Short mmCIF file of C-alpha atoms in Angstrom, two decimals:
data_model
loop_
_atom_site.label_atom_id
_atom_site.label_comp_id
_atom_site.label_asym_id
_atom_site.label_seq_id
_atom_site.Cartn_x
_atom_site.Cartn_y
_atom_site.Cartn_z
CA UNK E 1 0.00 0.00 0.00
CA UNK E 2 1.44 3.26 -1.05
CA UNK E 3 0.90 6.03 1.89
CA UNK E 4 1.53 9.36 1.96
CA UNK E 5 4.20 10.33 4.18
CA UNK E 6 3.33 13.19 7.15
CA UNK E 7 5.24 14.79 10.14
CA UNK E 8 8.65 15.72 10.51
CA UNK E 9 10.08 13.18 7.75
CA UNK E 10 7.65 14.05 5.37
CA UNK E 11 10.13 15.44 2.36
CA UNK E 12 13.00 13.61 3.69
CA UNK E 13 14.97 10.96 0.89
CA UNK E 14 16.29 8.99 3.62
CA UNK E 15 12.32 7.93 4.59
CA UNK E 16 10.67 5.59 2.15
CA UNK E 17 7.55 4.99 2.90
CA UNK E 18 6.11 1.45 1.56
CA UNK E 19 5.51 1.34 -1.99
CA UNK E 20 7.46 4.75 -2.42
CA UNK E 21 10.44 2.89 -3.31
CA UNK E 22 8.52 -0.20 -5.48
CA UNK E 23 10.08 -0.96 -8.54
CA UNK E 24 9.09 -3.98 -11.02
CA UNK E 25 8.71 -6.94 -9.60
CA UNK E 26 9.83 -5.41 -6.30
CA UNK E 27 7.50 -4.01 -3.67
CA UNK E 28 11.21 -1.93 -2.58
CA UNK E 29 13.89 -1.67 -4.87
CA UNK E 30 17.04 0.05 -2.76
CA UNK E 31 20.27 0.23 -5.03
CA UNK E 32 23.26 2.09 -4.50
CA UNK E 33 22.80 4.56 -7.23
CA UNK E 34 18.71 5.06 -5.55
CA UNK E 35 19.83 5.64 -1.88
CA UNK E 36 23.25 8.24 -3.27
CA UNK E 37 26.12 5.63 -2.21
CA UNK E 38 28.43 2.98 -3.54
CA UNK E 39 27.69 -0.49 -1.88
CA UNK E 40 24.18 -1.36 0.35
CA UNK E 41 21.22 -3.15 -1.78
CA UNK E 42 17.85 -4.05 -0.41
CA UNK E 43 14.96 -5.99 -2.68
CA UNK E 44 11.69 -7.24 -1.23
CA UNK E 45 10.23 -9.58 -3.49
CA UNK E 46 6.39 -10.69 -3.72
CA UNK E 47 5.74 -13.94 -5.24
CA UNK E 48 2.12 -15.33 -5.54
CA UNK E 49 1.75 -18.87 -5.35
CA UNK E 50 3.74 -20.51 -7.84
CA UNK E 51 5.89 -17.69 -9.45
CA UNK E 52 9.14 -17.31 -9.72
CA UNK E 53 11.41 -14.28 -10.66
CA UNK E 54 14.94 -14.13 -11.63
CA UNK E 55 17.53 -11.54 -11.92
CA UNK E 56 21.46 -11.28 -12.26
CA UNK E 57 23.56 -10.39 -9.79
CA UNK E 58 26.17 -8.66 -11.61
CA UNK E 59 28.22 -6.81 -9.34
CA UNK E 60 27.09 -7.59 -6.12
CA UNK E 61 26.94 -10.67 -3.65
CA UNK E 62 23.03 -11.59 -2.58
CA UNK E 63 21.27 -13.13 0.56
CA UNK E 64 17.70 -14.29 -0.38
CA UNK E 65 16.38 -14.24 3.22
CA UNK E 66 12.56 -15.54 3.07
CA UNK E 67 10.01 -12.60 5.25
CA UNK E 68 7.34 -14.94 4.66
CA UNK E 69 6.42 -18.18 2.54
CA UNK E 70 9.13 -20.96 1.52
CA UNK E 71 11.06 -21.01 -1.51
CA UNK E 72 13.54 -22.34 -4.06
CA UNK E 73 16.70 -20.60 -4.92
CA UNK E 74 18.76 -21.90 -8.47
CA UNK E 75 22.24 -19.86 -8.85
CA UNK E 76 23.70 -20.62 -12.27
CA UNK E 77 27.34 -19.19 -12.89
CA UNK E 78 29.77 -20.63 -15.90
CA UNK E 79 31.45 -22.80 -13.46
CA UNK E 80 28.83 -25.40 -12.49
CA UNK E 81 26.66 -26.67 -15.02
CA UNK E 82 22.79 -26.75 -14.52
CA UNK E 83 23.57 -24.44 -11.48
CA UNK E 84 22.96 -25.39 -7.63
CA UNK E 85 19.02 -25.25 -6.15
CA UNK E 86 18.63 -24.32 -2.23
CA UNK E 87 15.86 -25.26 -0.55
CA UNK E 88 14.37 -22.58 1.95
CA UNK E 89 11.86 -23.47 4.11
CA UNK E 90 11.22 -20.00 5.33
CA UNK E 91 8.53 -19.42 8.12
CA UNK E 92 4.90 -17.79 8.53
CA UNK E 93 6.50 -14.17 9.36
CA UNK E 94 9.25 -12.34 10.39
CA UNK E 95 7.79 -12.95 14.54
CA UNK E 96 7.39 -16.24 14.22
CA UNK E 97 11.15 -17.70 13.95
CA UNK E 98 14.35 -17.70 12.04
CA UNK E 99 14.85 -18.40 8.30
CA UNK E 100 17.37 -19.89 6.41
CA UNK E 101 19.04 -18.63 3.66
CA UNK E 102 20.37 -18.67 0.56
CA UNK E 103 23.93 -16.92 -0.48
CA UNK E 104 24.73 -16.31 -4.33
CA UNK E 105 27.84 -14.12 -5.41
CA UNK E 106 28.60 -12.01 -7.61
CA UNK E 107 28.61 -12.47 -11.48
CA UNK E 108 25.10 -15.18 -11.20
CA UNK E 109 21.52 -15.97 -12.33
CA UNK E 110 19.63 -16.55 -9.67
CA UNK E 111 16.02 -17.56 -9.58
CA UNK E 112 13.59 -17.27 -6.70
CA UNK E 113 10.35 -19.68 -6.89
CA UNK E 114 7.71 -19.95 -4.38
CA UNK E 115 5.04 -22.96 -4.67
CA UNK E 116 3.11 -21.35 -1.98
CA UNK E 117 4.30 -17.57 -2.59
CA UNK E 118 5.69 -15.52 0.06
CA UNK E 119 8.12 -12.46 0.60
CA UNK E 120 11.74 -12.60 0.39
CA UNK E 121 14.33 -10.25 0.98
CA UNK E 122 17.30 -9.81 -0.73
CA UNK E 123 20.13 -8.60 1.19
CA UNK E 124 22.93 -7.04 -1.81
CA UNK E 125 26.60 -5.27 -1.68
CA UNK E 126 28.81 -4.25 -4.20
CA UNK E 127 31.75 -6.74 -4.31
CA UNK E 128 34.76 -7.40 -5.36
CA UNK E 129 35.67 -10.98 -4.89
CA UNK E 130 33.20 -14.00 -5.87
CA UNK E 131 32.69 -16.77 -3.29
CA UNK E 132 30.40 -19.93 -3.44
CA UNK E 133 26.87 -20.27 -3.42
CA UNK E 134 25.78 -21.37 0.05
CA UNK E 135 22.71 -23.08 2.03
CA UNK E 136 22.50 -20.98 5.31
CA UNK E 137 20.25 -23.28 7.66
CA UNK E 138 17.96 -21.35 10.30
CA UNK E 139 19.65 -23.82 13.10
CA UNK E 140 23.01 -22.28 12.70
CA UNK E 141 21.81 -18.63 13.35
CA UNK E 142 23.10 -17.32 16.08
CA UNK E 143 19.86 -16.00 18.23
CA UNK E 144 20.97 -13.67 20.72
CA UNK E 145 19.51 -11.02 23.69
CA UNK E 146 21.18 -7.20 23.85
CA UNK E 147 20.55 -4.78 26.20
CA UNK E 148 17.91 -5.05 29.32
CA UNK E 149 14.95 -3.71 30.91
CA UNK E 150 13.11 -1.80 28.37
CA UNK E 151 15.89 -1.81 26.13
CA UNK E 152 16.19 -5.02 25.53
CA UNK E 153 15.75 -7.36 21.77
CA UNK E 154 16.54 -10.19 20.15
CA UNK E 155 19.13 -10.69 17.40
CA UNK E 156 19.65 -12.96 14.85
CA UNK E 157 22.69 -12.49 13.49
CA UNK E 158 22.21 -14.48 9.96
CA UNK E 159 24.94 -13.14 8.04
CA UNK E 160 26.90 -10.81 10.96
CA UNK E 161 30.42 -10.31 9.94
CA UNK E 162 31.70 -12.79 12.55
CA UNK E 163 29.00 -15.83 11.56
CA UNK E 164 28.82 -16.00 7.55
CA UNK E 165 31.04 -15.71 5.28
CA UNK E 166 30.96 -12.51 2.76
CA UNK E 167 32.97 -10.29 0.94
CA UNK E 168 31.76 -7.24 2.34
CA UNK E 169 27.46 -8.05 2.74
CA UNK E 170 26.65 -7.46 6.42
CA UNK E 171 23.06 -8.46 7.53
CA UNK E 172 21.10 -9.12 10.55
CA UNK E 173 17.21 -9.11 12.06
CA UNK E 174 16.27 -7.41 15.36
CA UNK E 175 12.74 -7.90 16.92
CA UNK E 176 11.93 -5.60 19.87
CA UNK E 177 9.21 -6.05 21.73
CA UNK E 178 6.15 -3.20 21.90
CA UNK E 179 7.19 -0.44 24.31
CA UNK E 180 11.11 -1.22 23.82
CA UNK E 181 13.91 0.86 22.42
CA UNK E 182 16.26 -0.63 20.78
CA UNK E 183 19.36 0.64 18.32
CA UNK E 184 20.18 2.31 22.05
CA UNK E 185 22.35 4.21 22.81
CA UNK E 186 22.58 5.73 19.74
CA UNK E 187 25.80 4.64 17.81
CA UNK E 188 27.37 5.44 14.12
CA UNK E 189 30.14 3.62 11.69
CA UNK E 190 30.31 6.09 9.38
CA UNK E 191 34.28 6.75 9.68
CA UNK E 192 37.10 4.10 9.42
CA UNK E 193 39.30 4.33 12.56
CA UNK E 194 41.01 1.05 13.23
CA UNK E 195 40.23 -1.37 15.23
CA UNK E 196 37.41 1.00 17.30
CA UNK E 197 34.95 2.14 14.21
CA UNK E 198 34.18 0.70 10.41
CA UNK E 199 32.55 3.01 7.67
CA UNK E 200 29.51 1.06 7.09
CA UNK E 201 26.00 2.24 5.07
CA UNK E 202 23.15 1.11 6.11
CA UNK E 203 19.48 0.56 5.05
CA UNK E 204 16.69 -0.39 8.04
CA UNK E 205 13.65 -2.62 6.59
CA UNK E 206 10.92 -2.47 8.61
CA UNK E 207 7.72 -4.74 9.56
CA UNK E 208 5.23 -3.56 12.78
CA UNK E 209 3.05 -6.64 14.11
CA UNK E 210 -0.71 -5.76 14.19
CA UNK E 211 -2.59 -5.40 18.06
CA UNK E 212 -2.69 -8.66 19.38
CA UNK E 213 -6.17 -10.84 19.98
CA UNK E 214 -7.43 -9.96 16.48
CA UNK E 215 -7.64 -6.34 16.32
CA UNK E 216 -7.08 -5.06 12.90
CA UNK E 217 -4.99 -1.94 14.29
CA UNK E 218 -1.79 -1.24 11.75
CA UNK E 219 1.31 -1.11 14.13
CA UNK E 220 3.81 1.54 13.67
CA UNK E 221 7.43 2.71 15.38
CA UNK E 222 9.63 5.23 15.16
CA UNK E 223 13.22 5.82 14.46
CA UNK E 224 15.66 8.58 14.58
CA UNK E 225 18.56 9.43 12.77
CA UNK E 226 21.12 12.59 13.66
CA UNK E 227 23.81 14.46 12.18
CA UNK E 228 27.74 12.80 13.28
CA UNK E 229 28.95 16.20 11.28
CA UNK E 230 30.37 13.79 8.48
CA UNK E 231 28.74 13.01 5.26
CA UNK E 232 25.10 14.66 4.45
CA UNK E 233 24.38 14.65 8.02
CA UNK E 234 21.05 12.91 7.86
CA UNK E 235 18.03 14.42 10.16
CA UNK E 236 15.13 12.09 10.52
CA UNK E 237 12.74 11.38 12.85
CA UNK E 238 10.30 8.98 11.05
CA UNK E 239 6.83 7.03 11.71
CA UNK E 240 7.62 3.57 10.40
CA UNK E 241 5.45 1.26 9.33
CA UNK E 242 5.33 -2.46 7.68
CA UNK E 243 7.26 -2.12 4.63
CA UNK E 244 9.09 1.31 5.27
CA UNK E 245 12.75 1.10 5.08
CA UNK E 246 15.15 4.29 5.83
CA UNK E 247 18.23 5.04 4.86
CA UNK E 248 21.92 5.26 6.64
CA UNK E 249 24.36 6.96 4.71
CA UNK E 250 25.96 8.52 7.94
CA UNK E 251 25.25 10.14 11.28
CA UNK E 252 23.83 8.92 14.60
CA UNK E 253 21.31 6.42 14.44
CA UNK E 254 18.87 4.78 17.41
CA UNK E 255 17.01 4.67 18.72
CA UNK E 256 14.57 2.35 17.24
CA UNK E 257 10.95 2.96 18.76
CA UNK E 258 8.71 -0.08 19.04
CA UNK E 259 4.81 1.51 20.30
CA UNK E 260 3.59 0.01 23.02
CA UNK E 261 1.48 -3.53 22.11
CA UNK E 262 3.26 -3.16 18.46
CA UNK E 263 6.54 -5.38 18.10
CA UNK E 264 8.91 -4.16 16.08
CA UNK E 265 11.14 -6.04 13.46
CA UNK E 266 13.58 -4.96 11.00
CA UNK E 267 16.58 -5.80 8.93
CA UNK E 268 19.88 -4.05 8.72
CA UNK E 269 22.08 -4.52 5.47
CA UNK E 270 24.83 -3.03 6.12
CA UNK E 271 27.95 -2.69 3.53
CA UNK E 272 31.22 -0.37 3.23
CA UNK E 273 34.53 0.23 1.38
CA UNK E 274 36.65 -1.14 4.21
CA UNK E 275 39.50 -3.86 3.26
CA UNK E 276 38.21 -5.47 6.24
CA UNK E 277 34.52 -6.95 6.56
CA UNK E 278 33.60 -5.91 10.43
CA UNK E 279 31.01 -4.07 12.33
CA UNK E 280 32.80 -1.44 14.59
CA UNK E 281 30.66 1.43 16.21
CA UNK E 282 30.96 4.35 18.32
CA UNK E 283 28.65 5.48 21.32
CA UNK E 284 26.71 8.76 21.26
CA UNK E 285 28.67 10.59 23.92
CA UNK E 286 25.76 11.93 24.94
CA UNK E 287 23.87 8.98 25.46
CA UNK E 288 26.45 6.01 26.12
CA UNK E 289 26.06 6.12 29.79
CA UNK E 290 22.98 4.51 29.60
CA UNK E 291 24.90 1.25 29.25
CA UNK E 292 25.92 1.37 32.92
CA UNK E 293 22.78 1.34 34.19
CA UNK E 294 21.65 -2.03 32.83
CA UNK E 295 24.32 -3.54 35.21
CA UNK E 296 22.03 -6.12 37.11
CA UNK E 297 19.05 -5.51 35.32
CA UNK E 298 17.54 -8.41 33.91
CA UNK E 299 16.54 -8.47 30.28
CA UNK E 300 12.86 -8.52 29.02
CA UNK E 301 10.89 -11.00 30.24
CA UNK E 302 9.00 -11.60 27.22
CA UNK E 303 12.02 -12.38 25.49
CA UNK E 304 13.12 -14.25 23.54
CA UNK E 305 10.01 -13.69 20.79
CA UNK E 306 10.68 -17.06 18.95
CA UNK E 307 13.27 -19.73 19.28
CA UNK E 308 16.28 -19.93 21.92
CA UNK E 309 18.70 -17.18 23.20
CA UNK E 310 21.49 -16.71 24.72
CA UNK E 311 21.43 -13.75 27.51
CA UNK E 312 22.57 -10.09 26.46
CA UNK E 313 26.15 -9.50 26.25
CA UNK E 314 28.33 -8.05 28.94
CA UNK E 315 27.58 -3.75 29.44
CA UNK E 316 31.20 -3.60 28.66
CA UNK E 317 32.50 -5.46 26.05
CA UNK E 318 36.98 -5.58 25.86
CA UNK E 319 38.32 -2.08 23.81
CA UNK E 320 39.49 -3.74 21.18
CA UNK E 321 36.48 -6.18 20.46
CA UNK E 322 33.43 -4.64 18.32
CA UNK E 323 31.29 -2.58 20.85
CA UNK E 324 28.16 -4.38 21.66
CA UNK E 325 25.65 -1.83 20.94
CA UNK E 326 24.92 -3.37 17.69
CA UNK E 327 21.61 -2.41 16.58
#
């Protein structure tokens, strides 16, 4: 549904509102040369029951992440013959587990077909080296808790820069739960310092569960983005809703609003020009002290949403290790 945009992000390129941003086959179409940047991609593709699309992946390396539905995934390159098919089970929605996944690099076909339709994601970044295709299986995924108290959420770290292998594609889910912040304190990679920051863009996709108990109420969240004083120095305050995405070319960004009976999910693809593929961030000075005060405090009860996790991470993690405010 296409919706016209209103408030304070209103005329504002780094807000797309859904269906602003459709293009094609895809209900969002995010390349480089759309969001003003060299590297992040983000396609959501719909696929009634028993099409299939297919597209080449020239010069970047793709995740096809399923949102919703099951699906097959055939990458065909010069070097195997009759290509290699992935089988994605998928799940019902983005609340109601983890996916697995399908990776296909740089210089492929690929084709996406559904038998029972669905919506699938697909995760892209500019590359320079070509690795395998790859079956990602949903048991491998990393789930894992951040934060605590009301700033608590759940990770899945799918394709996280320490889990699956990529050239330079960074990708991961968070769910918060209604009434949570998460993306707290705010944080930004949008300089490369060694070893304490990486210079990463970054698009947010975003999906808002409905009231619970069969109300028909739309959900929506909120998320802010502020000038670092590098770059275009992004200034955003938007009302997300299912099927917005915004965009990260620099700046401060968190938190990520999630209205009260409303869980929030959404994915970050995430991509740079770094020689090194990590995910280093830097505080808000303003803000970073919040940390301290989750010392002791337990994380959200109602967490984890769906599947096993492992507790949040440490307030503190070591100097030299990739801070873990990740969003």
């Amino acid at each position: 549904m296409t919706r016209t945009p209103t408030g304070p992000s209103a005329h504002s390129r780094y807000h797309l509102p859904a269906g602003s941003a459709a293009a094609g086959p895809y209900a969002l179409a995010v390349s480089p040369e759309r969001a003003g940047w060299g590297f992040s991609s983000l396609r959501v593709l719909p696929l009634a029951p028993g099409a299939a699309h297919t597209f080449r992946t020239d010069d970047s390396e793709w995740i096809v992440l399923p949102l919703r539905g099951s699906c097959t995934v055939t990458v065909t390159d010069g070097d195997r013959d009759g290509g290699e098919t992935f089988t994605l089970r998928g799940r019902a929605d983005v609340f109601s587990g983890v996916s697995d996944f399908a990776y296909a690099p740089r210089d492929a076909e690929v084709t996406v077909a559904s038998a029972g339709g669905g919506r699938f994601a697909l995760t892209g970044a500019r590359c320079a080296n070509r690795l395998p295709a790859r079956y990602g299986p949903a048991g491998a995924v990393p789930v894992e808790l951040r934060g605590a108290g009301h700033c608590t959420r759940q990770v899945h770290n799918f394709a996280a820069a320490d889990v699956f292998e990529a050239d330079r594609l960074i990708a991961v889910e968070v769910l918060t739960p209604g009434g949570n912040w998460s993306s707290y304190p705010p944080h930004k990679h949008d300089e490369a310092r060694p070893g304490e920051e990486s210079r990463l863009e970054e698009i947010y996709y975003f999906e808002i569960a409905r009231a619970p108990g069969g109300r028909a109420a739309e959900g929506v969240g909120y998320q802010r983005v502020t000038p670092s004083g590098r770059g275009v120095g992004a200034d955003l305050l938007a009302e997300v809703r299912t099927g917005d995405a915004v965009l990260i070319p620099d700046g401060w960004h968190g938190p990520s609003m999630a209205a009260p009976g409303h869980d929030m999910y959404y994915l970050n693809v995430m991509a740079g020009p770094g020689d090194e593929r990590q995910w280093l961030i830097s505080d808000h000075p303003d803000h970073a002290w919040i940390r301290d005060t989750w010392a002791g405090e337990p994380p959200d009860p109602r967490l984890p949403l769906t599947g096993p996790a492992r507790p949040a991470r440490p307030a503190r993690p070591a100097p030299v290790e990739p801070p873990e405010d990740r969003p």
